[in-house]
Amino acid sequence: MTIHVVGNVCVDMSFHLKRLPRAGETLNAQSAGEGLGGKGANQAVAAARTGAAVTLWAPVGNDPAGLWMGERLAAEITTLRLSRLDLPSDRSVVLVDGRGENLIVTAAACADAFDPTAEGALAAEWRTGDVLLMQGNLPIAATVACLRQARASGLFTVLNPSPLPEDVRDLAMVSLLIANRPEAERLTGEADPQLAARRLHALGAEAVVITLGGDGALLQDGSASLHIPPRQAEVIDTSGAGDCFAGTLTGLLHRGMPLAKAAEVASAAAALCVGRPGTMAAFPTRAELFALVPSLKTDIA
Ligand code: ATP
């Protein structure tokens, strides 16, 4: 069985600054670096590190950056299905301040033009019982169509609606919704995460996880709700914590772990991520995940 991650990949340029700039200001960074990013790539890598079989479906440009991303991804992901578009590869600029807060700007020509269901290759490859994991970077109509088709084919569908699409009112095609607190509030109008989680469940999502940053996460599974405590962390850089959480959680579910336990381990993995610099570079390695959950190693051997 496979997790099909359908989303974006991009080149991330990161700048570490004492503080984030104000409008019109120019600041010198303390350090800078270039790496692989994009929520699709991040979540696919986090899922793959749990030992799950992952196929990544994503658009890249027909340019050197697209080739470079393909090579980097091949080292982490079991199967790559990259569509090469005649567009510039997507890029993000990530600014991180001394408290670990971040600001991100993305140029997303490839993600904006990508329709994963257009050619039928995805539906030809997925099987009943597989998992589909999507984010909010692709056009909303394409995302909804893909989720609906997957659900109708008997897949377990996971949606992390980030960045938030303007309007999602029907979540019947979502088995598990993972949103952070601001996203949950904007989707439902409810500031209280518990009320927001119930509302998202009422909109059709079978299960809901709302991530609460340093406060852990809230799980709504049917009518039961559970607080997932945070793992203590010294915050260095919060970028990618949400992707680490979503990818790890999906990978662990696919490996057969119950939802509440998987959310607890994903929370511990994301705490490791915020304790060091970088996005994907900060995700726990497979060895670190196996140290958190020794049975994962046995199951995969
Ligand atoms: P980002 O956009 O920065 O990637 P996000 O807003 O999508 O993150 P958060 O809710 O901030 O997601 O964080 C996701 C998970 O990471 C949390 O549910 C929690 O488990 C873990 N986490 C985040 N911040 C902290 C922290 N300060 N201490 C411990 N764990 C944290």
Coordinates of C-alpha atoms and ligand atoms in Angstrom, one line a residue:
M1 CA 0.0 0.0 0.0
T2 CA 1.2 3.5 -0.8
I3 CA 0.8 7.1 0.4
H4 CA 0.3 9.3 -2.7
V5 CA 1.4 12.8 -1.8
V6 CA 0.1 15.2 -4.4
G7 CA 1.4 18.8 -4.0
N8 CA 4.1 21.3 -4.7
V9 CA 7.9 21.2 -4.5
C10 CA 10.1 24.3 -4.6
V11 CA 13.5 25.7 -4.0
D12 CA 13.6 27.4 -0.5
M13 CA 16.0 30.3 0.1
S14 CA 16.3 30.9 3.8
F15 CA 17.6 34.0 5.6
H16 CA 18.1 34.0 9.4
L17 CA 17.7 37.5 10.9
K18 CA 17.6 39.0 14.4
R19 CA 14.1 40.2 13.6
L20 CA 11.7 40.2 10.6
P21 CA 11.9 43.4 8.4
R22 CA 9.2 46.1 8.4
A23 CA 7.7 47.4 5.1
G24 CA 10.4 49.4 3.2
E25 CA 13.3 48.2 5.3
T26 CA 16.5 46.4 4.2
L27 CA 18.2 44.1 6.7
N28 CA 21.4 42.1 6.6
A29 CA 20.9 38.4 7.4
Q30 CA 23.1 36.6 9.9
S31 CA 23.1 33.5 7.6
A32 CA 21.5 32.2 4.5
G33 CA 21.0 28.9 2.7
E34 CA 19.3 27.1 -0.2
G35 CA 17.3 23.9 0.1
L36 CA 14.5 21.7 -1.1
G37 CA 11.0 22.7 0.1
G38 CA 7.4 23.1 -0.7
K39 CA 4.7 21.6 1.5
G40 CA 4.2 18.6 -0.9
A41 CA 7.9 17.7 -0.8
N42 CA 8.2 18.3 2.9
Q43 CA 5.2 16.1 3.9
A44 CA 6.3 13.4 1.4
V45 CA 9.8 13.3 3.0
A46 CA 8.4 13.3 6.6
A47 CA 6.0 10.4 5.7
A48 CA 8.8 8.4 3.9
R49 CA 11.0 8.7 7.0
T50 CA 8.4 6.7 9.0
G51 CA 9.2 3.8 6.7
A52 CA 6.0 4.2 4.6
A53 CA 6.0 3.6 0.8
V54 CA 5.5 7.1 -0.7
T55 CA 4.8 8.3 -4.2
L56 CA 5.2 12.0 -4.8
W57 CA 3.1 13.6 -7.6
A58 CA 4.3 17.2 -8.2
P59 CA 5.1 19.7 -10.9
V60 CA 8.6 21.1 -11.5
G61 CA 9.9 23.5 -14.2
N62 CA 11.8 22.3 -17.2
D63 CA 15.0 24.0 -15.9
P64 CA 18.1 23.3 -13.8
A65 CA 16.2 23.9 -10.5
G66 CA 13.7 21.2 -11.6
L67 CA 16.5 18.7 -12.2
W68 CA 18.2 19.6 -9.0
M69 CA 14.9 19.0 -7.0
G70 CA 14.3 15.7 -8.7
E71 CA 17.8 14.5 -7.7
R72 CA 17.4 15.6 -4.1
L73 CA 13.9 14.0 -3.8
A74 CA 15.1 10.7 -5.3
A75 CA 17.3 10.2 -2.2
E76 CA 14.3 10.3 0.1
I77 CA 11.1 9.2 -1.7
T78 CA 10.4 5.7 -3.0
T79 CA 8.7 6.7 -6.2
L80 CA 8.7 10.1 -7.9
R81 CA 6.1 11.2 -10.5
L82 CA 7.3 14.7 -11.3
S83 CA 5.5 16.5 -14.2
R84 CA 8.0 18.7 -16.1
L85 CA 6.2 21.9 -17.1
D86 CA 7.5 24.7 -19.4
L87 CA 7.5 27.2 -16.6
P88 CA 10.0 28.4 -14.0
S89 CA 10.3 26.0 -11.1
D90 CA 8.6 27.3 -7.9
R91 CA 10.7 29.2 -5.4
S92 CA 10.2 30.4 -1.8
V93 CA 12.0 33.0 0.3
V94 CA 11.9 32.1 4.0
L95 CA 12.8 34.7 6.6
V96 CA 13.4 33.4 10.2
D97 CA 13.9 35.7 13.2
G98 CA 15.8 35.2 16.4
R99 CA 12.7 33.8 18.2
G100 CA 12.1 31.1 15.5
E101 CA 9.1 32.9 13.9
N102 CA 9.0 32.9 10.1
L103 CA 7.7 34.8 7.1
I104 CA 7.4 33.0 3.7
V105 CA 6.8 34.3 0.1
T106 CA 6.4 31.9 -2.8
A107 CA 6.4 32.1 -6.6
A108 CA 4.2 29.3 -7.7
A109 CA 3.8 29.1 -11.4
C110 CA 4.1 25.3 -11.5
A111 CA 1.8 24.7 -8.6
D112 CA -0.8 27.1 -10.1
A113 CA -0.8 25.3 -13.4
F114 CA -0.9 21.7 -12.1
D115 CA -3.9 19.5 -12.4
P116 CA -3.0 16.0 -11.0
T117 CA -6.1 14.3 -12.4
A118 CA -5.7 15.7 -15.9
E119 CA -3.9 12.7 -17.5
G120 CA -5.5 9.9 -15.4
A121 CA -2.0 8.6 -14.4
L122 CA -2.6 9.1 -10.7
A123 CA -6.0 7.3 -10.7
A124 CA -4.5 4.5 -12.8
E125 CA -1.8 3.9 -10.1
W126 CA -3.7 4.3 -6.8
R127 CA -5.4 1.2 -5.3
T128 CA -8.2 0.8 -2.7
G129 CA -6.7 1.1 0.7
D130 CA -3.9 3.6 -0.4
V131 CA -3.7 7.0 1.2
L132 CA -3.9 10.4 -0.6
L133 CA -2.2 13.3 1.2
M134 CA -2.8 16.9 -0.2
Q135 CA -2.1 20.4 0.9
G136 CA -3.5 23.8 -0.2
N137 CA -0.8 24.9 -2.8
L138 CA -2.5 23.5 -5.9
P139 CA -5.6 25.1 -7.5
I140 CA -8.6 24.4 -5.1
A141 CA -10.8 23.0 -7.9
A142 CA -8.0 20.4 -8.8
T143 CA -7.5 19.6 -5.2
V144 CA -11.2 19.0 -4.5
A145 CA -11.6 16.9 -7.7
C146 CA -8.6 14.8 -6.8
L147 CA -9.8 14.2 -3.2
R148 CA -13.3 13.3 -4.4
Q149 CA -12.0 10.8 -7.0
A150 CA -9.7 9.2 -4.4
R151 CA -12.5 8.9 -1.8
A152 CA -14.8 7.3 -4.4
S153 CA -12.0 4.8 -5.2
G154 CA -11.8 3.8 -1.6
L155 CA -8.6 5.7 -0.6
F156 CA -8.1 7.3 2.9
T157 CA -7.8 11.0 2.2
V158 CA -5.8 13.5 4.3
L159 CA -6.0 17.2 3.6
N160 CA -3.8 19.9 5.2
P161 CA -5.5 23.0 3.9
S162 CA -2.4 25.2 4.0
P163 CA -2.1 27.8 2.5
L164 CA -5.8 28.1 3.1
P165 CA -8.0 28.0 0.0
E166 CA -10.6 30.9 0.0
D167 CA -13.6 28.7 0.4
V168 CA -14.0 25.1 1.5
R169 CA -17.5 24.4 2.9
D170 CA -17.8 20.7 2.1
L171 CA -15.3 18.3 3.6
A172 CA -17.2 15.1 2.9
M173 CA -14.2 14.0 0.7
V174 CA -11.8 14.2 3.6
S175 CA -11.0 11.3 5.9
L176 CA -8.6 13.3 8.1
L177 CA -8.2 17.1 8.1
I178 CA -5.1 18.6 9.7
A179 CA -5.2 22.3 10.2
N180 CA -3.3 24.8 12.4
R181 CA -5.2 27.0 14.8
P182 CA -5.5 30.1 12.5
E183 CA -6.6 27.9 9.6
A184 CA -9.2 26.2 11.7
E185 CA -10.5 29.5 12.8
R186 CA -10.7 31.0 9.3
L187 CA -12.4 27.8 8.0
T188 CA -15.1 27.8 10.7
G189 CA -15.2 31.3 12.3
E190 CA -14.6 29.6 15.7
A191 CA -11.6 30.9 17.7
D192 CA -11.9 28.0 20.2
P193 CA -10.1 25.0 18.7
Q194 CA -12.5 22.5 20.3
L195 CA -15.5 24.2 18.7
A196 CA -13.6 24.6 15.4
A197 CA -12.8 20.9 15.4
R198 CA -16.4 20.0 16.0
R199 CA -17.5 22.3 13.2
L200 CA -15.0 20.8 10.8
H201 CA -16.3 17.4 11.7
A202 CA -19.8 18.6 11.1
L203 CA -18.7 19.9 7.6
G204 CA -17.9 16.2 6.7
A205 CA -14.3 15.5 7.8
E206 CA -14.3 12.1 9.5
A207 CA -11.5 13.0 11.9
V208 CA -9.8 16.4 12.6
V209 CA -6.5 17.4 14.1
I210 CA -5.9 21.0 15.0
T211 CA -2.2 21.8 15.7
L212 CA -1.7 24.3 18.4
G213 CA 2.0 25.2 18.1
G214 CA 3.7 25.0 21.5
D215 CA 0.4 23.8 23.1
G216 CA 0.4 20.5 21.2
A217 CA -2.6 19.4 19.2
L218 CA -6.3 18.7 19.5
L219 CA -7.8 15.5 18.0
Q220 CA -11.5 15.1 17.1
D221 CA -12.3 11.6 16.0
G222 CA -16.0 11.2 15.5
S223 CA -17.6 12.6 18.7
A224 CA -14.5 12.0 20.9
S225 CA -11.9 14.7 21.4
L226 CA -8.5 14.4 22.9
H227 CA -5.7 16.9 23.7
I228 CA -2.3 15.7 22.4
P229 CA 0.3 17.3 24.7
P230 CA 3.4 19.1 23.3
R231 CA 6.9 17.6 23.7
Q232 CA 9.1 20.1 25.5
A233 CA 11.3 22.0 23.0
E234 CA 13.7 24.9 22.9
V235 CA 12.4 26.8 19.9
I236 CA 15.1 27.6 17.3
D237 CA 13.1 27.7 14.0
T238 CA 9.3 26.8 13.7
S239 CA 9.3 26.6 9.9
G240 CA 8.2 23.2 8.7
A241 CA 6.7 22.1 12.1
G242 CA 3.3 21.7 10.5
D243 CA 4.6 19.8 7.6
C244 CA 6.7 17.5 9.8
F245 CA 3.6 16.9 11.9
A246 CA 1.2 16.2 8.9
G247 CA 3.7 14.0 7.0
T248 CA 4.8 12.0 10.1
L249 CA 1.2 11.5 11.2
T250 CA 0.1 10.2 7.8
G251 CA 3.1 7.9 7.6
L252 CA 2.4 6.4 11.0
L253 CA -1.3 5.9 10.2
H254 CA -0.3 4.1 7.0
R255 CA 2.1 2.0 9.1
G256 CA -1.0 0.9 11.1
M257 CA -0.6 3.1 14.2
P258 CA -3.9 4.2 15.8
L259 CA -4.7 7.9 15.3
A260 CA -4.2 9.1 18.9
K261 CA -0.8 7.4 19.2
A262 CA 0.3 8.6 15.8
A263 CA -0.6 12.2 16.7
E264 CA 1.4 11.8 19.9
V265 CA 4.5 10.6 18.0
A266 CA 4.0 13.3 15.3
S267 CA 3.9 15.9 18.0
A268 CA 7.2 14.6 19.4
A269 CA 8.7 14.6 15.9
A270 CA 7.6 18.2 15.3
A271 CA 9.1 19.2 18.7
L272 CA 12.4 17.9 17.5
C273 CA 11.9 19.9 14.3
V274 CA 11.4 23.2 16.0
G275 CA 14.5 22.7 18.1
R276 CA 16.9 23.0 15.2
P277 CA 17.3 25.3 12.2
G278 CA 15.9 24.6 8.7
T279 CA 12.8 23.0 7.4
M280 CA 13.3 19.6 5.9
A281 CA 16.8 19.5 7.3
A282 CA 15.3 19.8 10.8
F283 CA 12.8 16.9 10.4
P284 CA 13.7 13.8 12.5
T285 CA 15.7 11.2 10.5
R286 CA 14.4 7.7 10.1
A287 CA 16.8 6.6 12.9
E288 CA 15.4 9.3 15.2
L289 CA 11.8 8.2 14.5
F290 CA 12.8 4.6 15.2
A291 CA 14.3 5.7 18.5
L292 CA 10.9 7.4 19.4
V293 CA 9.0 4.2 18.3
P294 CA 11.2 1.1 18.3
S295 CA 8.4 -1.1 16.9
L296 CA 8.4 0.9 13.6
K297 CA 11.9 -0.6 12.9
T298 CA 10.8 -4.2 13.6
D299 CA 7.7 -3.8 11.5
I300 CA 9.6 -2.7 8.5
A301 CA 12.5 -5.2 8.7
Ligands
ATP1 P1 4.5 26.0 10.5 O1 3.6 26.9 9.6 O2 5.5 26.9 11.3 O3 5.2 24.9 9.8 P2 2.0 25.3 11.7 O4 1.5 26.6 12.1 O5 1.4 24.6 10.5 O6 3.6 25.3 11.6 P3 2.0 24.5 14.5 O7 0.7 24.3 15.1 O8 2.8 25.7 14.8 O9 1.9 24.2 12.9 O10 3.0 23.3 14.9 C1 2.7 21.9 14.5 C2 3.1 21.0 15.6 O11 4.5 21.2 15.9 C3 2.4 21.3 16.9 O12 1.1 20.6 16.9 C4 3.3 20.7 17.9 O13 3.2 19.3 18.0 C5 4.7 21.0 17.3 N1 5.2 22.3 17.9 C6 5.2 23.5 17.3 N2 5.7 24.5 18.1 C7 6.2 23.8 19.2 C8 6.8 24.2 20.4 N3 7.1 25.5 20.6 N4 7.1 23.3 21.3 C9 6.8 22.0 21.1 N5 6.2 21.5 20.0 C10 5.8 22.4 19.0

